[in-house]
Amino acid sequence: MSDKNQENMKNTLCTLGAAHESGAQTLISILCSAQELLSKLGEEYAIEQDRIQELESRLTSARFNLAVLGQFKRGKSTLLNALLGEELLPAAVIPLTSVPTFLSWGPKRLVRVIFLDVHTEECSSENVQELNAFLARYVTEEGNSKNHLGVSRVEVAHPSPLLHRGVVLIDTPGIGSTFQHNTEATLKFLPQCDGALFLISADPPITQVEIEFLKAVHNRAARIFFIMNKLDYLDEGERKAAIEFFQAVLREHLQSDGPVPVFPVSARQGLEAKLKGKDSLWDVSGMSGIEDHLVKFLSEEKIQALNQAISRKAGDILEDVLLRLHLKRRSLTLPMEDLEQCLAVFNQKLEEVEHQRLLAQDILKGDQKRLLDMLDQECTKTNQEAKARLSLILEETVATIGDVKSIDETARSRLAEAIPELFESSLFRVRQLLNQRTQEALGKHRERAKALAEVIRRTAAELFEIPYAPSKRFEALEIRHEPYWVTEN
């Protein structure tokens, strides 16, 4: 690489540091320049060029993933239909399946079902009822019980003005129903989301299951908008009391000092307003407030946050490229004897690093065993608590129901009602404890891995007398969750 090109790379890196404050177009221009410079370096830097190109593509599309979360029957599908302005999504009386539905902008209405074996099925129509029926075959428990059809995800294109602003709305299954595979399926893809609409209603007030779910969401979603639905069922005094109660719960469990904004809405009235063209009812429903807030957020904060993240990632890539270029250039100017001496010292340092890596691997295996032992103990405890609780329900049923013929039916009904809350609460507790212990263990290993990587970078810089700058970013080790249990007859 020529001195001029290397200097251009340095200038690009310096400009990148403040580019996120200058707007997306400036940052895109800088990323294009970086790609052009990397292309001149040949195939050796093809991976870095691809990574920069991927960042540019993400910045250009500027899509913001927003998941809609809440307990079963809180009105998530009705809320989304109100935002779309039509009854496109099934609003089932039984829970939706564990398949997420992604709604993004498109010039025409199109539903694409993507299966686990990668094949797809599509339905394109301007008939909303036809699309609704097509969706119901794949995203409801009635049409696709326990996802026996093997659907991975559903994508919906829709010409909504809100979606045109670069937001992708994600419809999720409701938590707290008897279909327990839904809750973990929802949590599973939260790391992919940039934010969440957390929906509750006043009938009943927020439950313990929702509180535990909220804690998990709060740790995973970068931005949460809180919505209280079905306020058209309350008078003014009841509405005020319900909102204040919800805000108090949020302050307590999210450990927030200041007020937490809550958007009171009636999604049912909002949908009616859109279907009948009643602008005044749209305002009364409260839907205009959440829509305006989302529009403002998408036009202001979203771009700034995305620009900052992209510039930081691109900067790390280019810093690594510059270090490699410095090493390559320095190695070409060193006398052969000095170069061999440097390589010998560097290889010795690599052997030391490999020894440290093997030691860390042994420690990791020990941590894994301790975590599994802890998990076994917690599962045993949960099992004992569940048996005691369910046995008590059976005993109370037998004691209070005089008709022998009714005991079986009543017991089944009470157990079906108790099991979701019992297991949701217990498994949230176990998962949070496991997450905490796992993160503590992984945090130590992450720091060891980062230290080993920096030893190599620092050694190379010192041996070849080139500038050294510690890496500003190190990828975190991610914990992935799979659906954990299902109910069967």
Coordinates of C-alpha atoms in Angstrom, one line a residue, residues 117-463:
D117 CA -36.8 -26.3 6.1
V118 CA -36.4 -22.8 4.3
H119 CA -39.2 -23.3 1.8
T120 CA -41.8 -20.5 1.7
E121 CA -45.4 -19.9 0.9
E122 CA -46.9 -16.5 -0.1
C123 CA -50.2 -14.8 -0.4
S124 CA -50.5 -11.4 -2.1
S125 CA -53.9 -9.8 -2.1
E126 CA -55.7 -6.5 -1.5
N127 CA -58.4 -8.4 0.2
V128 CA -57.6 -8.0 3.9
Q129 CA -60.0 -10.8 5.0
E130 CA -58.2 -13.2 2.7
L131 CA -54.8 -12.3 4.1
N132 CA -56.2 -12.6 7.7
A133 CA -57.4 -16.1 6.9
F134 CA -54.1 -17.1 5.4
L135 CA -52.2 -15.8 8.4
A136 CA -54.5 -17.7 10.8
R137 CA -53.5 -21.0 9.2
Y138 CA -49.9 -20.5 10.4
V139 CA -49.8 -18.1 13.5
T140 CA -52.7 -19.4 15.7
E141 CA -52.8 -22.5 17.9
E142 CA -56.1 -23.4 16.2
G143 CA -54.5 -23.5 12.8
N144 CA -51.0 -24.5 13.7
S145 CA -51.1 -26.2 17.1
K146 CA -47.7 -26.1 18.8
N147 CA -46.3 -25.1 15.4
H148 CA -46.7 -28.6 14.0
L149 CA -46.3 -27.1 10.5
G150 CA -42.7 -26.1 11.2
V151 CA -43.0 -22.4 10.6
S152 CA -39.9 -20.4 11.4
R153 CA -41.3 -16.9 10.9
V154 CA -43.9 -14.9 9.0
E155 CA -43.1 -11.7 7.1
V156 CA -45.8 -9.2 6.2
A157 CA -45.3 -6.3 3.8
H158 CA -47.8 -3.5 4.1
P159 CA -48.0 0.1 2.7
S160 CA -48.4 1.7 6.1
P161 CA -47.0 5.2 6.5
L162 CA -45.6 4.3 10.0
L163 CA -43.8 1.3 8.5
H164 CA -42.5 3.5 5.7
R165 CA -40.5 5.4 8.3
G166 CA -38.2 2.4 8.7
V167 CA -39.7 0.5 11.7
V168 CA -40.3 -3.2 11.6
L169 CA -43.2 -4.1 14.0
I170 CA -42.9 -7.6 15.4
D171 CA -46.1 -9.4 16.6
T172 CA -45.3 -11.9 19.4
P173 CA -47.2 -14.6 21.1
G174 CA -48.8 -13.7 24.5
I175 CA -47.3 -14.9 27.7
G176 CA -49.2 -16.4 30.6
S177 CA -51.3 -18.8 28.6
T178 CA -51.3 -22.6 28.9
F179 CA -49.1 -22.7 25.8
Q180 CA -45.8 -22.2 27.6
H181 CA -43.5 -22.6 24.6
N182 CA -44.7 -19.1 23.6
T183 CA -43.0 -17.1 26.4
E184 CA -39.5 -18.4 25.7
A185 CA -40.0 -18.1 22.0
T186 CA -40.7 -14.4 22.6
L187 CA -37.6 -13.9 24.8
K188 CA -35.5 -15.9 22.4
F189 CA -35.4 -13.2 19.7
L190 CA -35.5 -10.1 21.9
P191 CA -31.7 -9.5 21.4
Q192 CA -32.5 -9.0 17.7
C193 CA -34.9 -6.1 18.6
D194 CA -34.0 -2.5 19.0
G195 CA -37.0 -1.7 21.3
A196 CA -40.3 -3.0 22.5
L197 CA -43.9 -1.9 23.0
F198 CA -44.9 -3.4 26.4
L199 CA -48.7 -3.7 26.6
I200 CA -50.8 -4.2 29.7
S201 CA -54.5 -3.4 30.5
A202 CA -56.5 -2.6 33.5
D203 CA -58.5 -5.8 33.5
P204 CA -56.8 -7.2 35.5
P205 CA -54.0 -5.0 36.6
I206 CA -50.4 -6.1 35.9
T207 CA -49.8 -9.6 37.2
Q208 CA -46.7 -11.1 38.9
V209 CA -46.1 -13.1 35.7
E210 CA -46.0 -9.9 33.7
I211 CA -43.7 -8.2 36.3
E212 CA -41.2 -11.1 36.0
F213 CA -41.5 -11.0 32.2
L214 CA -40.9 -7.2 32.3
K215 CA -37.7 -7.6 34.3
A216 CA -36.4 -10.0 31.6
V217 CA -37.4 -7.7 28.8
H218 CA -35.8 -4.7 30.5
N219 CA -32.5 -6.5 30.5
R220 CA -32.7 -7.2 26.8
A221 CA -34.5 -4.4 25.0
A222 CA -32.6 -1.1 24.4
R223 CA -35.8 1.0 24.5
I224 CA -39.3 0.2 25.9
F225 CA -42.5 2.1 25.4
F226 CA -45.2 1.3 27.9
I227 CA -48.9 1.2 26.8
M228 CA -52.0 0.6 29.0
N229 CA -54.8 -0.7 26.8
K230 CA -58.6 -1.0 27.2
L231 CA -59.0 2.2 29.1
D232 CA -62.4 2.7 27.4
Y233 CA -63.8 0.3 30.0
L234 CA -62.9 2.6 32.9
D235 CA -64.3 6.0 34.0
E236 CA -62.0 9.0 34.5
G237 CA -61.2 8.3 38.2
E238 CA -60.5 4.6 37.6
R239 CA -58.3 5.4 34.6
K240 CA -56.2 7.8 36.6
A241 CA -55.8 5.3 39.5
A242 CA -54.9 2.5 37.1
I243 CA -52.2 4.5 35.3
E244 CA -50.7 5.7 38.7
F245 CA -50.6 2.2 40.0
F246 CA -48.8 0.9 36.8
Q247 CA -46.3 3.8 37.0
A248 CA -45.6 2.9 40.7
V249 CA -45.0 -0.7 39.8
L250 CA -42.6 0.3 37.0
R251 CA -40.7 2.6 39.3
E252 CA -40.3 -0.1 41.9
H253 CA -39.3 -3.0 39.6
L254 CA -37.3 -1.0 37.1
Q255 CA -35.6 1.0 39.9
S256 CA -36.4 4.3 38.2
D257 CA -36.1 7.5 40.1
G258 CA -38.2 9.7 37.7
P259 CA -41.6 9.2 36.2
V260 CA -42.0 6.4 33.6
P261 CA -44.1 7.5 30.6
V262 CA -47.2 5.4 30.1
F263 CA -49.5 5.8 27.0
P264 CA -53.2 5.1 27.8
V265 CA -55.1 3.8 24.8
S266 CA -58.1 2.0 23.6
A267 CA -56.8 -0.1 20.7
R268 CA -60.4 -1.2 20.0
Q269 CA -61.6 2.4 19.6
G270 CA -58.5 3.2 17.5
L271 CA -59.2 0.4 15.1
E272 CA -62.8 1.4 14.8
A273 CA -61.7 5.0 14.1
K274 CA -59.5 3.9 11.3
L275 CA -62.1 1.6 9.8
K276 CA -64.8 4.2 9.9
G277 CA -62.6 7.2 9.2
K278 CA -63.4 9.0 12.5
D279 CA -60.4 11.3 13.2
S280 CA -61.9 12.5 16.5
L281 CA -62.3 9.0 17.8
W282 CA -58.7 8.3 16.8
D283 CA -57.6 11.1 19.1
V284 CA -60.0 10.0 21.9
S285 CA -58.7 6.5 21.7
G286 CA -55.2 7.7 22.6
M287 CA -53.7 6.0 19.6
S288 CA -52.7 9.3 18.1
G289 CA -50.4 9.9 21.1
I290 CA -48.4 6.7 20.7
E291 CA -48.3 7.0 16.9
D292 CA -47.0 10.6 17.2
H293 CA -44.4 9.5 19.8
L294 CA -43.2 6.7 17.6
V295 CA -42.9 8.9 14.6
K296 CA -40.9 11.4 16.5
F297 CA -38.6 8.8 17.9
L298 CA -38.1 7.2 14.5
S299 CA -37.3 10.5 12.9
E300 CA -34.9 11.7 15.6
E301 CA -33.4 9.3 18.2
K302 CA -33.3 6.2 16.0
I303 CA -30.9 7.5 13.4
Q304 CA -28.6 9.0 16.0
A305 CA -28.3 5.7 18.0
L306 CA -27.8 3.7 14.8
N307 CA -25.1 6.1 13.5
Q308 CA -23.2 5.9 16.7
A309 CA -23.2 2.1 16.8
I310 CA -22.2 1.8 13.1
S311 CA -19.3 4.3 13.4
R312 CA -18.0 2.5 16.5
K313 CA -18.0 -0.9 14.7
A314 CA -16.4 0.5 11.6
G315 CA -13.7 2.2 13.6
D316 CA -12.7 -1.0 15.2
I317 CA -12.4 -2.8 11.8
L318 CA -10.3 0.0 10.4
E319 CA -8.0 0.2 13.4
D320 CA -7.2 -3.5 13.0
V321 CA -6.5 -3.0 9.4
L322 CA -4.1 -0.1 10.2
L323 CA -2.3 -2.2 12.7
R324 CA -1.8 -5.0 10.2
L325 CA -0.6 -2.5 7.6
H326 CA 1.9 -1.0 10.0
L327 CA 3.2 -4.5 10.8
K328 CA 3.5 -5.4 7.2
R329 CA 5.3 -2.3 6.3
R330 CA 7.7 -2.5 9.2
S331 CA 8.6 -6.1 8.5
L332 CA 9.6 -5.1 5.0
T333 CA 12.0 -2.5 6.2
L334 CA 13.7 -4.5 9.0
P335 CA 17.0 -6.3 8.3
M336 CA 16.5 -10.0 8.0
E337 CA 18.4 -10.8 11.2
D338 CA 16.3 -8.3 13.2
L339 CA 13.1 -9.7 11.6
E340 CA 14.0 -13.3 12.5
Q341 CA 14.7 -12.1 16.1
C342 CA 11.3 -10.4 16.3
L343 CA 9.5 -13.4 15.0
A344 CA 11.2 -15.7 17.5
V345 CA 10.1 -13.5 20.4
F346 CA 6.6 -13.2 18.9
N347 CA 6.3 -17.0 18.5
Q348 CA 7.5 -17.4 22.1
K349 CA 4.7 -15.0 23.3
L350 CA 2.2 -17.0 21.2
E351 CA 3.2 -20.2 23.0
E352 CA 2.6 -18.4 26.4
V353 CA -0.8 -17.2 25.2
E354 CA -1.7 -20.7 24.1
H355 CA -0.7 -22.0 27.6
Q356 CA -3.0 -19.4 29.2
R357 CA -5.8 -20.4 26.8
L358 CA -5.6 -24.0 27.8
L359 CA -5.7 -23.0 31.5
A360 CA -8.7 -20.9 30.9
Q361 CA -10.4 -23.8 29.1
D362 CA -9.9 -26.0 32.2
I363 CA -11.4 -23.3 34.4
L364 CA -14.4 -22.9 32.0
K365 CA -15.1 -26.7 32.3
G366 CA -15.1 -26.3 36.1
D367 CA -17.5 -23.4 35.9
Q368 CA -19.8 -25.3 33.6
K369 CA -20.0 -28.2 36.0
R370 CA -20.7 -25.9 38.9
L371 CA -23.5 -24.2 36.9
L372 CA -25.1 -27.6 36.0
D373 CA -25.0 -28.7 39.6
M374 CA -26.7 -25.4 40.7
L375 CA -29.3 -25.9 38.0
D376 CA -30.0 -29.4 39.1
Q377 CA -30.6 -28.2 42.7
E378 CA -32.9 -25.4 41.5
C379 CA -34.9 -27.7 39.3
T380 CA -35.3 -30.2 42.2
K381 CA -36.5 -27.3 44.4
T382 CA -38.9 -26.1 41.7
N383 CA -40.3 -29.7 41.2
Q384 CA -40.9 -30.0 45.0
E385 CA -42.6 -26.7 45.2
A386 CA -44.8 -27.5 42.2
K387 CA -45.9 -30.9 43.6
A388 CA -46.7 -29.3 46.9
R389 CA -48.7 -26.4 45.3
L390 CA -50.7 -28.7 42.9
S391 CA -51.3 -31.3 45.6
L392 CA -52.8 -28.5 47.8
I393 CA -55.1 -27.5 44.9
L394 CA -56.3 -31.0 44.6
E395 CA -56.9 -31.4 48.3
E396 CA -58.9 -28.1 48.4
T397 CA -60.9 -29.2 45.4
V398 CA -61.8 -32.6 47.0
A399 CA -62.7 -30.8 50.3
T400 CA -64.9 -28.1 48.8
I401 CA -66.7 -30.0 45.9
G402 CA -69.5 -32.2 47.2
D403 CA -70.5 -33.7 43.9
V404 CA -68.1 -36.6 43.1
K405 CA -68.8 -36.3 39.4
S406 CA -67.7 -32.7 39.3
I407 CA -64.4 -33.2 41.2
D408 CA -62.5 -34.4 38.1
E409 CA -63.6 -31.6 35.9
T410 CA -63.2 -28.9 38.5
A411 CA -59.7 -30.2 39.5
R412 CA -58.6 -30.2 35.9
S413 CA -59.8 -26.7 35.4
R414 CA -58.1 -25.4 38.5
L415 CA -54.8 -27.1 37.7
A416 CA -54.9 -25.7 34.1
E417 CA -55.4 -22.3 35.6
A418 CA -52.6 -22.7 38.2
I419 CA -49.9 -24.3 36.1
P420 CA -49.1 -21.4 33.8
E421 CA -48.6 -18.9 36.6
L422 CA -46.7 -21.4 38.8
F423 CA -44.3 -22.5 36.1
E424 CA -43.9 -19.0 34.6
S425 CA -42.9 -17.6 38.0
S426 CA -40.7 -20.5 39.0
L427 CA -38.9 -20.7 35.7
F428 CA -38.4 -16.9 35.5
R429 CA -36.7 -17.2 38.9
V430 CA -34.5 -20.1 37.9
R431 CA -33.6 -18.5 34.6
Q432 CA -32.7 -15.2 36.2
L433 CA -30.5 -17.0 38.7
L434 CA -28.8 -19.1 36.0
N435 CA -28.3 -16.0 33.8
Q436 CA -26.7 -14.1 36.7
R437 CA -24.3 -16.9 37.6
T438 CA -23.5 -17.6 33.9
Q439 CA -22.9 -14.0 33.2
E440 CA -20.5 -13.7 36.2
A441 CA -18.6 -16.8 35.0
L442 CA -18.6 -15.6 31.3
G443 CA -17.5 -12.1 32.4
K444 CA -14.3 -13.4 33.8
H445 CA -13.6 -15.5 30.8
R446 CA -14.4 -12.6 28.5
E447 CA -11.9 -10.5 30.3
R448 CA -9.2 -13.3 30.0
A449 CA -9.9 -13.6 26.3
K450 CA -9.7 -9.8 25.8
A451 CA -6.4 -9.7 27.8
L452 CA -4.9 -12.5 25.7
A453 CA -5.9 -10.7 22.5
E454 CA -4.4 -7.5 23.7
V455 CA -1.1 -9.2 24.7
I456 CA -0.7 -10.3 21.1
R457 CA -1.5 -6.8 19.8
R458 CA 0.8 -5.1 22.3
T459 CA 3.7 -7.5 21.7
A460 CA 3.5 -7.0 17.9
A461 CA 3.4 -3.2 18.3
E462 CA 6.4 -3.2 20.7
L463 CA 8.5 -5.6 18.6

